[in-house]
Tab-separated table of C-alpha atoms and ligand atoms in Angstrom:
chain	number	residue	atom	x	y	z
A	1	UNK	CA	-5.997	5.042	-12.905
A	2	UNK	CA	-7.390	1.644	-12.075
A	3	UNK	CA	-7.248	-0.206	-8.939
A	4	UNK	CA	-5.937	-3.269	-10.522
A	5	UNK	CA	-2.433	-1.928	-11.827
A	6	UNK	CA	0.396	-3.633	-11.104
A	7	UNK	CA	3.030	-2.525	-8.545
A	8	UNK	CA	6.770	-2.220	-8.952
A	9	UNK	CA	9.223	-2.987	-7.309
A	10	UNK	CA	12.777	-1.667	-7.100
A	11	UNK	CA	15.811	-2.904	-4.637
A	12	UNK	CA	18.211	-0.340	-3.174
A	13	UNK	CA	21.210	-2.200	-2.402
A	14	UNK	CA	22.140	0.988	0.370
A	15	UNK	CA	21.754	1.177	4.209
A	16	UNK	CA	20.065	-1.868	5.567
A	17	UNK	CA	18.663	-2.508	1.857
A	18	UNK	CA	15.268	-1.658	1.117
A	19	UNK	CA	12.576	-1.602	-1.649
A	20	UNK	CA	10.657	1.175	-3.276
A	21	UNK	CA	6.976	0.232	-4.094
A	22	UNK	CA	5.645	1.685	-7.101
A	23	UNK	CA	2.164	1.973	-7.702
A	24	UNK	CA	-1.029	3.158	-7.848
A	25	UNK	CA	-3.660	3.075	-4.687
A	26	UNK	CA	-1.158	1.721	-2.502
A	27	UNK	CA	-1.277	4.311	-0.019
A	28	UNK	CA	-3.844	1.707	2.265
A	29	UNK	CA	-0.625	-0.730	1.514
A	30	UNK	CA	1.522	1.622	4.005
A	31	UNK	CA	0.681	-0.385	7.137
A	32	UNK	CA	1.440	-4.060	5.593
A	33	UNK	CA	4.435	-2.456	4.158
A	34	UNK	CA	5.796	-0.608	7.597
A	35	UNK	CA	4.973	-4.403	9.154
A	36	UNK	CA	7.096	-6.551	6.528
A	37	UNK	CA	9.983	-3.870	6.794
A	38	UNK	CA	10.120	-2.532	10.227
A	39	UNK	CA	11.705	-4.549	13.612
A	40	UNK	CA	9.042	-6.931	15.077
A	41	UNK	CA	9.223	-5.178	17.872
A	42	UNK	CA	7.613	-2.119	16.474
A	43	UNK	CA	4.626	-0.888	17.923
A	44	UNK	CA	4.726	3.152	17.804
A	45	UNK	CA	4.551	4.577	13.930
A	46	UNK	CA	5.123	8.837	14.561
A	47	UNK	CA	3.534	10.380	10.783
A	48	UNK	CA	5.050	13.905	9.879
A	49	UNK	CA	3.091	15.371	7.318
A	50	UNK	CA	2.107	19.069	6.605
A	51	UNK	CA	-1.610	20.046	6.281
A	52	UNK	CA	-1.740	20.273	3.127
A	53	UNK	CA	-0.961	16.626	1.793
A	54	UNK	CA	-2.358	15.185	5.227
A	55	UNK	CA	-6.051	16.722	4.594
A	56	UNK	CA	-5.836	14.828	0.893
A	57	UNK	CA	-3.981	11.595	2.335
A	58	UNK	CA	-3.395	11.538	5.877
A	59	UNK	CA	-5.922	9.721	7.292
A	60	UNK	CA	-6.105	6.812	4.167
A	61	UNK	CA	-2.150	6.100	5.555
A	62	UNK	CA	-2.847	6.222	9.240
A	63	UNK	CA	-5.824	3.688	9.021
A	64	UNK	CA	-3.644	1.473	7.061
A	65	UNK	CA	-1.037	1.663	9.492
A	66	UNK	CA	-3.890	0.706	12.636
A	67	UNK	CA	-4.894	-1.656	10.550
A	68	UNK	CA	-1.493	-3.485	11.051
A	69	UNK	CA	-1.859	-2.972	15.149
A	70	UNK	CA	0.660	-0.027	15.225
A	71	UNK	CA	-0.470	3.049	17.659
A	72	UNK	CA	-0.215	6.335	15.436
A	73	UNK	CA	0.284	9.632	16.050
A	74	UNK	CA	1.147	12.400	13.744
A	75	UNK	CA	2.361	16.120	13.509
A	76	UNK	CA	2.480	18.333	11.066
A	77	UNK	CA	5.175	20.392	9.775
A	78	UNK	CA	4.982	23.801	7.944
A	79	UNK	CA	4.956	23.425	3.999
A	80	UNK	CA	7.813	24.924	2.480
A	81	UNK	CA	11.032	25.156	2.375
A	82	UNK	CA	11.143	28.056	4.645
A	83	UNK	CA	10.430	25.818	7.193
A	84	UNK	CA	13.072	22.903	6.665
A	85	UNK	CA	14.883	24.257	9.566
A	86	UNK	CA	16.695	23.204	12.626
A	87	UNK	CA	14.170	24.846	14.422
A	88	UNK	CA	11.608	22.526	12.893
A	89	UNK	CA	13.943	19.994	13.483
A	90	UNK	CA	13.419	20.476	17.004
A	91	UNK	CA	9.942	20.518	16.933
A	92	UNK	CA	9.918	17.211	15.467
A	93	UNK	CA	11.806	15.975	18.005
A	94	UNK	CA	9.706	16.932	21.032
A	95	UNK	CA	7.046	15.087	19.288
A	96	UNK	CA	8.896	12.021	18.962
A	97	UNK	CA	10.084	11.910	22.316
A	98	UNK	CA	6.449	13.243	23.306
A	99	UNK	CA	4.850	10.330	21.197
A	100	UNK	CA	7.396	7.597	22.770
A	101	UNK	CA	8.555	6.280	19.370
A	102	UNK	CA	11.061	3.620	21.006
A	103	UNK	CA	14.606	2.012	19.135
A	104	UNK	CA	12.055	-0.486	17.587
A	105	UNK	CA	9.471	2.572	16.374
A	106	UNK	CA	9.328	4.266	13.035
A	107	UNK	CA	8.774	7.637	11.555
A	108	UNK	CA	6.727	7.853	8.410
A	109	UNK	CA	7.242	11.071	6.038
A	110	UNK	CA	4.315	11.545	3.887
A	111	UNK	CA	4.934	14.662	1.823
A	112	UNK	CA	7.533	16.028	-0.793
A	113	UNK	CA	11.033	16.389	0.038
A	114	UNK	CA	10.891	18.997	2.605
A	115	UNK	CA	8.991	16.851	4.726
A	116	UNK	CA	11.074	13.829	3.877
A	117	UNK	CA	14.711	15.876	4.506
A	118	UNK	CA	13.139	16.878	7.809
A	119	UNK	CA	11.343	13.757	8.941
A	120	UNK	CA	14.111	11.979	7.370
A	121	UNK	CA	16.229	13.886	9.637
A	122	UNK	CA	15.060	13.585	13.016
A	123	UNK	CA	14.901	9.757	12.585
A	124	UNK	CA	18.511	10.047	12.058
A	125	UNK	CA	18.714	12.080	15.367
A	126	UNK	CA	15.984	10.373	18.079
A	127	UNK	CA	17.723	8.066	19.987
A	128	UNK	CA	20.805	8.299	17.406
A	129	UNK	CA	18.832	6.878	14.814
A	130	UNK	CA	15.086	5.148	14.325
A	131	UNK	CA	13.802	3.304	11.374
A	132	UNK	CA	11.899	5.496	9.318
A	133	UNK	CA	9.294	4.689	6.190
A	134	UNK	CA	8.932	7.733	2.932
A	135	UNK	CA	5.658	8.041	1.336
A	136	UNK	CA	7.037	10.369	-1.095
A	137	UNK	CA	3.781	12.716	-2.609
A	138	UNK	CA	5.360	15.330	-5.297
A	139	UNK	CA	6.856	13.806	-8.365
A	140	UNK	CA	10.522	15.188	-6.875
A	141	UNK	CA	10.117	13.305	-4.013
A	142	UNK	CA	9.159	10.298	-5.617
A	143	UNK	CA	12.058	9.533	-8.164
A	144	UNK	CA	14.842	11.302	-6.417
A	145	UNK	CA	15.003	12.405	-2.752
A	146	UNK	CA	13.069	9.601	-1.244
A	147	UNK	CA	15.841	7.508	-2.142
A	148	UNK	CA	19.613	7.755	-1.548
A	149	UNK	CA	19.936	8.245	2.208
A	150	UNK	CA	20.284	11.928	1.644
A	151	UNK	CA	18.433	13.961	4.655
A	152	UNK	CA	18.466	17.101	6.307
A	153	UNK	CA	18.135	20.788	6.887
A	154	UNK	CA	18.999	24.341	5.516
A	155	UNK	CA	21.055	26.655	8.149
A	156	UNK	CA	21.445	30.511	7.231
A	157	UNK	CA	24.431	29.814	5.628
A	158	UNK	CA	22.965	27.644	2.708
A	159	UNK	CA	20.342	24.903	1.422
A	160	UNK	CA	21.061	21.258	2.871
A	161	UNK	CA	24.109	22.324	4.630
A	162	UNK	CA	23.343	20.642	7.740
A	163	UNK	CA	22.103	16.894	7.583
A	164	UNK	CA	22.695	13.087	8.138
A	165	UNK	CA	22.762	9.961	5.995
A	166	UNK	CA	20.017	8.050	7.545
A	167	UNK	CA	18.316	5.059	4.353
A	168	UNK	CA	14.587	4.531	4.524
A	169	UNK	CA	13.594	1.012	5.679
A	170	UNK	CA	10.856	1.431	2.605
A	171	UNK	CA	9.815	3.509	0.441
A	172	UNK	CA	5.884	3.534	-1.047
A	173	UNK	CA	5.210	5.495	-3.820
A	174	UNK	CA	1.243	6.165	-5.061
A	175	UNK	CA	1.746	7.870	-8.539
A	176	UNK	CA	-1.646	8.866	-7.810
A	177	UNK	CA	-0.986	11.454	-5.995
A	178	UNK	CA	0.416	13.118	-8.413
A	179	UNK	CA	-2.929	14.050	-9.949
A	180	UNK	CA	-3.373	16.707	-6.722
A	181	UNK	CA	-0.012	18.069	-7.655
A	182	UNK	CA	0.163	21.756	-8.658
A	183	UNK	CA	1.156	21.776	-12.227
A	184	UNK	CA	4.286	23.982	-11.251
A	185	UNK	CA	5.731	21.116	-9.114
A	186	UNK	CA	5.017	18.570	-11.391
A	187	UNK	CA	7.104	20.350	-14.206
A	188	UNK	CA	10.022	20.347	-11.268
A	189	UNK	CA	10.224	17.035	-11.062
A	190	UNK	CA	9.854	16.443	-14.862
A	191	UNK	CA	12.990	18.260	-15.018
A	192	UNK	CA	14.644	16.661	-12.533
A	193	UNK	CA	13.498	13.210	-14.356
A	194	UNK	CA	14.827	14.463	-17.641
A	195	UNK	CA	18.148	15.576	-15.676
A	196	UNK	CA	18.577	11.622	-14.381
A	197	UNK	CA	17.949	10.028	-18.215
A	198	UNK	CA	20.618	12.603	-19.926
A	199	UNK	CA	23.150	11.977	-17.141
A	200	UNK	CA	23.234	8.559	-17.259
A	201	UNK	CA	20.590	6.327	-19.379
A	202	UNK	CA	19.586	7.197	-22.818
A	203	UNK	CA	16.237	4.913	-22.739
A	204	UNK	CA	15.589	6.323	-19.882
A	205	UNK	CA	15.735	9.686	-21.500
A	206	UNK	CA	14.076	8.599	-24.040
A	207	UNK	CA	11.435	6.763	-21.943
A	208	UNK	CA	10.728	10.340	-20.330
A	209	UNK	CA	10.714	12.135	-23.554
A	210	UNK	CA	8.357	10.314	-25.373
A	211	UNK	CA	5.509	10.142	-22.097
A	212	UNK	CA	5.671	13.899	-21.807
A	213	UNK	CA	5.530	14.036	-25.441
A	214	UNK	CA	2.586	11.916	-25.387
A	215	UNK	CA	1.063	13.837	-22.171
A	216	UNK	CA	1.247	17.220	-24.232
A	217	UNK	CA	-0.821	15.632	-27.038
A	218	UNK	CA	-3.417	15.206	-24.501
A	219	UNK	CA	-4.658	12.045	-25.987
A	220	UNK	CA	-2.771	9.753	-23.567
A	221	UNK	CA	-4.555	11.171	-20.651
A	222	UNK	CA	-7.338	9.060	-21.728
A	223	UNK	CA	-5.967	5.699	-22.271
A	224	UNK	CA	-6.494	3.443	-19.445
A	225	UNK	CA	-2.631	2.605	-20.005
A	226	UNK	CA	-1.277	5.745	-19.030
A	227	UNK	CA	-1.574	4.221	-15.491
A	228	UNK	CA	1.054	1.561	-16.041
A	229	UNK	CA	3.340	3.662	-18.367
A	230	UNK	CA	3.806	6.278	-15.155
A	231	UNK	CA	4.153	3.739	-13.155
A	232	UNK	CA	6.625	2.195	-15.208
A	233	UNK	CA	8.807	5.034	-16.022
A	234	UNK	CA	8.417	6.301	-12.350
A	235	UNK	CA	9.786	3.187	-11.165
A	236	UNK	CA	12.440	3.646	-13.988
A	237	UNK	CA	13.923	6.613	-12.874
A	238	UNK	CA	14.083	4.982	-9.263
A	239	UNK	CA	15.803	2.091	-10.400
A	240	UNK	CA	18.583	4.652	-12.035
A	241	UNK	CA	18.825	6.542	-8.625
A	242	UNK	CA	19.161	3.780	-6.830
A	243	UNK	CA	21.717	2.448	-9.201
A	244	UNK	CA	23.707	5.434	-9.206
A	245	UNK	CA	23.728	5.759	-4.714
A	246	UNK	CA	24.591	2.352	-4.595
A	247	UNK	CA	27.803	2.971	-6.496
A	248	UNK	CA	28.828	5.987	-4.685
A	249	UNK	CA	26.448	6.042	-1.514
A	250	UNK	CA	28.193	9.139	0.373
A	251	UNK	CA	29.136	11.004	-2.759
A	252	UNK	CA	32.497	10.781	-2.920
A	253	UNK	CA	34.353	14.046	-3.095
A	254	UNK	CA	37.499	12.729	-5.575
A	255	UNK	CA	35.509	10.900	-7.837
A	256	UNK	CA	34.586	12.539	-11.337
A	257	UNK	CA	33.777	9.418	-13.089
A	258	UNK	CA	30.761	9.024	-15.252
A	259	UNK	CA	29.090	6.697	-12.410
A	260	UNK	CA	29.935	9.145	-9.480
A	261	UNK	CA	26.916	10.777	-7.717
A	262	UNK	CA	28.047	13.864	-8.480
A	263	UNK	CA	26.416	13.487	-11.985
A	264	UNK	CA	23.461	13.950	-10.409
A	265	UNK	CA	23.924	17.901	-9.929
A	266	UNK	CA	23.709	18.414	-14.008
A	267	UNK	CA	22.225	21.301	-14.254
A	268	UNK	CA	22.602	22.621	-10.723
A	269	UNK	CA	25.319	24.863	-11.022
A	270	UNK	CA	23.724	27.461	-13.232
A	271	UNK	CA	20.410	26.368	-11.407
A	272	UNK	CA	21.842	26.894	-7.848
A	273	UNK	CA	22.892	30.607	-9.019
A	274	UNK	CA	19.201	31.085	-10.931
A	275	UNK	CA	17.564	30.662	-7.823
A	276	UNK	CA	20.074	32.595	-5.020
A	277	UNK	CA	19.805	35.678	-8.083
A	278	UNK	CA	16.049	35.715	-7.846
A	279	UNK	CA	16.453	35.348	-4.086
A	280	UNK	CA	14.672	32.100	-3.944
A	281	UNK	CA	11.118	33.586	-4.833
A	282	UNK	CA	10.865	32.745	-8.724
A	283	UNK	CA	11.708	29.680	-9.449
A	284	UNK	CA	10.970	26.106	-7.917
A	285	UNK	CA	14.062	24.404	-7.712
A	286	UNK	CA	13.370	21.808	-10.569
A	287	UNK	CA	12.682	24.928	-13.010
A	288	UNK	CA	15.641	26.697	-12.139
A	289	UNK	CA	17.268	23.017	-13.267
A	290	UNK	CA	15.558	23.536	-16.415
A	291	UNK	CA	17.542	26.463	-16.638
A	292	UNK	CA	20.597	25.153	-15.593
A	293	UNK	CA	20.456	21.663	-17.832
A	294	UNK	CA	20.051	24.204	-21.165
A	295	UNK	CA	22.987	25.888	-19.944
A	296	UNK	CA	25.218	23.160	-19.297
A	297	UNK	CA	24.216	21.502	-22.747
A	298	UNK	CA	25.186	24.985	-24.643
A	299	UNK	CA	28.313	24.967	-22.648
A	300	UNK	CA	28.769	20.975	-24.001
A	301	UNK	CA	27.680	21.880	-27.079
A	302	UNK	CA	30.109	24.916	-27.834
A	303	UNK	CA	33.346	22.515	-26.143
A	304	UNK	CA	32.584	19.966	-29.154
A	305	UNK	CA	31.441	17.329	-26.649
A	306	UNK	CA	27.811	16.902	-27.407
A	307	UNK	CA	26.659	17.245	-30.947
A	308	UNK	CA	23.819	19.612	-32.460
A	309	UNK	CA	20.777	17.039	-32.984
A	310	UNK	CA	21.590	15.661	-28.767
A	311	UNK	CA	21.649	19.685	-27.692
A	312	UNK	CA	17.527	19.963	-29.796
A	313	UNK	CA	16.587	16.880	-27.895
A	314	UNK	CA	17.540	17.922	-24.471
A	315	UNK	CA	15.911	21.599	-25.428
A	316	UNK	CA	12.977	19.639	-26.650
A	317	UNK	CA	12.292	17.377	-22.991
A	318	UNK	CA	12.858	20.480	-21.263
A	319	UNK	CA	10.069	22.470	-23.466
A	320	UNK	CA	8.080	19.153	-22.668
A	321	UNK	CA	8.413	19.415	-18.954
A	322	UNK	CA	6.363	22.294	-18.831
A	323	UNK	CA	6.815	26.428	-18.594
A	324	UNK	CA	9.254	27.811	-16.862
A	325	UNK	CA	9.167	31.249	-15.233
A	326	UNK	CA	11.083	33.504	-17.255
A	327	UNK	CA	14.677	34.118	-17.383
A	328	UNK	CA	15.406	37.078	-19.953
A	329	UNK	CA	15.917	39.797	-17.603
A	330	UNK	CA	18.616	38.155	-15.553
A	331	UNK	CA	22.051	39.039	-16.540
A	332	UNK	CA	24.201	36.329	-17.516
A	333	UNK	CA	26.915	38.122	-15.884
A	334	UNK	CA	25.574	38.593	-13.039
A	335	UNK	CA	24.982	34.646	-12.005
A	336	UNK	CA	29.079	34.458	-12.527
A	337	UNK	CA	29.481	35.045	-9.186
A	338	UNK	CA	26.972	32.925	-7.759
A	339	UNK	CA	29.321	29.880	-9.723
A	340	UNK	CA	32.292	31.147	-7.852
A	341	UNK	CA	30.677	29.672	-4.879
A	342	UNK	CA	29.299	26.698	-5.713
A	343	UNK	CA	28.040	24.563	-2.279
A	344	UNK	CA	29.286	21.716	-4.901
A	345	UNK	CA	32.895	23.308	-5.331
A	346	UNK	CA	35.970	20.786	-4.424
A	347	UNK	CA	38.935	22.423	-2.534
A	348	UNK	CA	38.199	25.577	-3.581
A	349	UNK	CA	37.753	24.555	-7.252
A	350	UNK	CA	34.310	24.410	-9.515
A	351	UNK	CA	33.007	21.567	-11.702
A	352	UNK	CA	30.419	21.182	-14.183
A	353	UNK	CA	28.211	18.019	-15.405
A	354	UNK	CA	28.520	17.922	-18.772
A	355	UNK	CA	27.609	15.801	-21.654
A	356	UNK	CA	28.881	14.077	-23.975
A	357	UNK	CA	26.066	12.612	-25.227
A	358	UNK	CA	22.789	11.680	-23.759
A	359	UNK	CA	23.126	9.605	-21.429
A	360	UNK	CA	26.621	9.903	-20.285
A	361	UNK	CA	27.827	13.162	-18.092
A	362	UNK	CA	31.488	14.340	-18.127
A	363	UNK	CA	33.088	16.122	-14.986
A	364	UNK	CA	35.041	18.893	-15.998
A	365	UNK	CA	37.252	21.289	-14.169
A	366	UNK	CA	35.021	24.625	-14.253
A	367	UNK	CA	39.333	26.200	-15.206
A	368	UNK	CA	39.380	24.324	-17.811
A	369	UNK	CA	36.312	26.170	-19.468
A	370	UNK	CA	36.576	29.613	-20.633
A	371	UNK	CA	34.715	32.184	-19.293
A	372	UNK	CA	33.177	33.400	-22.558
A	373	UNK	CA	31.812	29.842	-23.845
A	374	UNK	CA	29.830	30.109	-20.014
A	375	UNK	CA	28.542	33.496	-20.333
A	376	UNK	CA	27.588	32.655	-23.965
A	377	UNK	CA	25.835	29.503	-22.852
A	378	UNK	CA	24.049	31.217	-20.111
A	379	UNK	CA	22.352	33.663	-22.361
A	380	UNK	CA	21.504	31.625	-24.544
A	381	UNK	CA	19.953	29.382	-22.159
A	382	UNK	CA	18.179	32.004	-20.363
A	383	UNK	CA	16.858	33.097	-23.641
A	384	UNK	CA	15.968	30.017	-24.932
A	385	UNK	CA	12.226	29.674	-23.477
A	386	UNK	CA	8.909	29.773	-24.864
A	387	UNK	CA	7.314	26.506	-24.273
A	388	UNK	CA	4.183	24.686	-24.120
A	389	UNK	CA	2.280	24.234	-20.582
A	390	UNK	CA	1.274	20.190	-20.183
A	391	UNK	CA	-0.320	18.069	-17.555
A	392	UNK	CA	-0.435	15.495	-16.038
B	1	NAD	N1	17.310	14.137	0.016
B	1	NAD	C1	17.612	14.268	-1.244
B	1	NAD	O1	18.358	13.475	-1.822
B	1	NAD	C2	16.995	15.371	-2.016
B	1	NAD	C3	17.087	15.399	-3.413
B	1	NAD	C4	16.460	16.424	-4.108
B	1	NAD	C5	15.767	17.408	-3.415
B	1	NAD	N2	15.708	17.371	-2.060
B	1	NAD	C6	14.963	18.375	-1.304
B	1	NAD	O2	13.590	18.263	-1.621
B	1	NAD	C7	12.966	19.520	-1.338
B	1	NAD	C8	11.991	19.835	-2.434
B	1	NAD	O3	11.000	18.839	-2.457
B	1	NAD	P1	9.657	19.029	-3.294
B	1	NAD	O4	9.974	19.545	-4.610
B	1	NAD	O5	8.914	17.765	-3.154
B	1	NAD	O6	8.929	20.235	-2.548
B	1	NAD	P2	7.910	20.296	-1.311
B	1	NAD	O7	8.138	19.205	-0.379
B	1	NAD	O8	7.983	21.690	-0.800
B	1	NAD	O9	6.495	20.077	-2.011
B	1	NAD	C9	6.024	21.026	-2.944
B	1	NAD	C10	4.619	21.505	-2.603
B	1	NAD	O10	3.684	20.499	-2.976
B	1	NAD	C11	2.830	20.193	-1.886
B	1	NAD	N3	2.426	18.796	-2.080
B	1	NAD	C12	3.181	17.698	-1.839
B	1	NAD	N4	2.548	16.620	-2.288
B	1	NAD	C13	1.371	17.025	-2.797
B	1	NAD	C14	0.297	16.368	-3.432
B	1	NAD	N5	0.336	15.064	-3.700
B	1	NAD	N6	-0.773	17.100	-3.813
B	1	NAD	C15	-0.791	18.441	-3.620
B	1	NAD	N7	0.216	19.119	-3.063
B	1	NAD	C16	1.287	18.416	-2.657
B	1	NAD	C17	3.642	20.502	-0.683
B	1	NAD	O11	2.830	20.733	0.440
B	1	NAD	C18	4.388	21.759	-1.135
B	1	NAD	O12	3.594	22.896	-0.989
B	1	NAD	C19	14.070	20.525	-1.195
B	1	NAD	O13	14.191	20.892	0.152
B	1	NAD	C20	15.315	19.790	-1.646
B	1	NAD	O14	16.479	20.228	-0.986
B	1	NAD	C21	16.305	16.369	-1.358
């Protein structure tokens, strides 16, 4: 990617407001943008990275940020998510309070979304709350849990069960990053990008569709403007993230509209029990999505909501994303009761994202489903794999 490609911008109209850079190289931009955003006052910047992304871009973002007169220091986490804990938690906040971040300091997370939920976290907890900056790294992190407000923790009794809605004061996002990415996590967040355009914006569906289709052609990897159409469509999916937190910031628990954020968990049901069945070791969360997004489109499919030619799209942007691990060998009947207990489930009751067409999700009352059209679905989701490998 060249040096000279232009950077988007997109507006979340949530917390204090904020923007979301977009772009290429900007990582050295970090410091001007903590400045513009953060309290004039602030003269501490803490940076919680893991060792991994910090030995590729660590030291680029701390220059820029002592480049703007802030005083830096950093820690780093554990990388996984074995190690988004309260315990970590803790840890993070010793080295706050050991690095004297003050009400007018800032936290920057530079990493995926375990070391944005986490960093993310103890901002929301030092001193009851400190501006904090993302510098989301995997592609995950970069159109979806970087923005929204959303951080926190997993407890033994489940993922993300503990946590605090605490905005970013900025988010800066260097698609070029993405070219360290291990191909596994970039076909996570593919999935998770595909799950955002089928929910709730056809072109941005299609937008998605047609770069991985592109990107598995292999040609596009060579044209200098495959820089600005990643850019583009990353800042695309941001824009429909933000669009969609900004109309229902804290996730309202009675809404099933087609605008509620509870869209957002297409796919998760089915992908939710995936992942507790294989006890958490198989599948990256975005694949088990995968999964989950085939399922839920069978399920659509055999109600008579979403027609035959919508279902071989969605199929085909999930064979684009990348290969998933297998699925054969798991039972269908056997994720059944992993649905039953849905983190997701409403007064006791279950719900699934739907479609009725791409680009627009239905809620519906898992009762009002029967039990055969799921199992059905689920095979044949499960089944359904045997797809190309891409990369980006
Ligand atoms: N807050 C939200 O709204 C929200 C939304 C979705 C997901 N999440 C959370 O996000 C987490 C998953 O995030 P993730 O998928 O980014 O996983 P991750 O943070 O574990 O990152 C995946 C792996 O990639 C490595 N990595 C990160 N950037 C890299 C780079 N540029 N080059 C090379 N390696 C890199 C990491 O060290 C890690 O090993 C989960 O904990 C999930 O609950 C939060």
């Amino acid at each position: 990617l060249s040096e000279d490609l232009k950077t988007r911008r997109v507006r979340v109209r949530a917390g204090a407001g904020y923007d979301v850079e977009v772009g290429a190289r900007v990582l050295g931009r970090v410091g001007e943008t903590a400045r513009r955003a953060l309290s004039e006052h602030a003269r501490r910047v803490a940076l919680v990275s893991n060792r991994r992304v910090f030995s590729l871009y660590g030291e680029r973002v701390l220059e820029s940020l002592r480049a703007q007169g802030f005083e830096v220091a950093h820690w780093l986490m554990g990388d996984g998510e074995r190690y988004k804990t309260l315990r970590t938690a803790e840890h993070a906040l010793a080295f706050l309070a050991g690095s004297k971040v003050g009400r007018a300091d800032a936290v920057v997370a530079l990493g995926g979304g375990v070391v944005g939920d986490l960093a993310g976290f103890a901002s929301a907890l030092h001193l009851r709350g400190v501006s904090f900056v993302q510098v989301p790294t995997t592609l995950l992190a970069q159109i979806d849990s970087s923005v929204g407000g959303k951080t926190g923790v997993n407890t033994r009794a489940g993922k993300n069960l503990v946590g605090a809605f605490h905005h970013p004061r900025a988010v800066v996002v260097d698609v070029e990053t993405l070219d360290s990415l291990p191909p596994r996590e970039l076909t996570a967040g593919w999935c998770e990008a595909i799950k955002q355009g089928a929910v709730g914006d056809r072109r941005l569906f299609e937008q998605t569709r047609a770069f991985l289709s592109e990107e598995s052609s292999g040609a596009e990897r060579r044209r200098p403007a495959r820089g600005e159409r990643l850019i583009n469509l990353v800042a695309a999916q941001v824009e429909f993230k933000a669009r969609v937190v900004e109309g229902d910031e804290r996730e309202d628990v009675g809404r099933t509209d087609a605008r509620s954020r509870r869209i957002l968990n297409f796919g998760h049901t089915v992908g939710h029990a995936l992942e507790a069945a294989t006890l958490y070791r198989r599948f990256r969360h975005g694949e088990a999505v995968g999964y989950g997004m085939l399922a839920a489109g069978e399920i659509s499919f055999r109600l008579g909501l979403l027609g035959a030619s919508e279902l071989e799209l969605l199929r085909e942007a999930v064979r684009l994303a990348g290969r998933l691990p297998q699925a054969v060998d798991v039972e269908a009947a056997s994720l059944m009761r992993w649905l039953a207990t849905d983190k997701k489930a409403v007064g006791g009751r279950v719900f699934w994202v739907l479609l009725e067409e791409l680009g627009h999700a239905r809620i519906v009352d898992a009762a009002d489903i029967p039990q055969r059209v799921v199992l059905a679905s689920i095979s044949a989701a499960l089944g359904a794999v045997g797809n190309s490998r891409r990369q980006v």
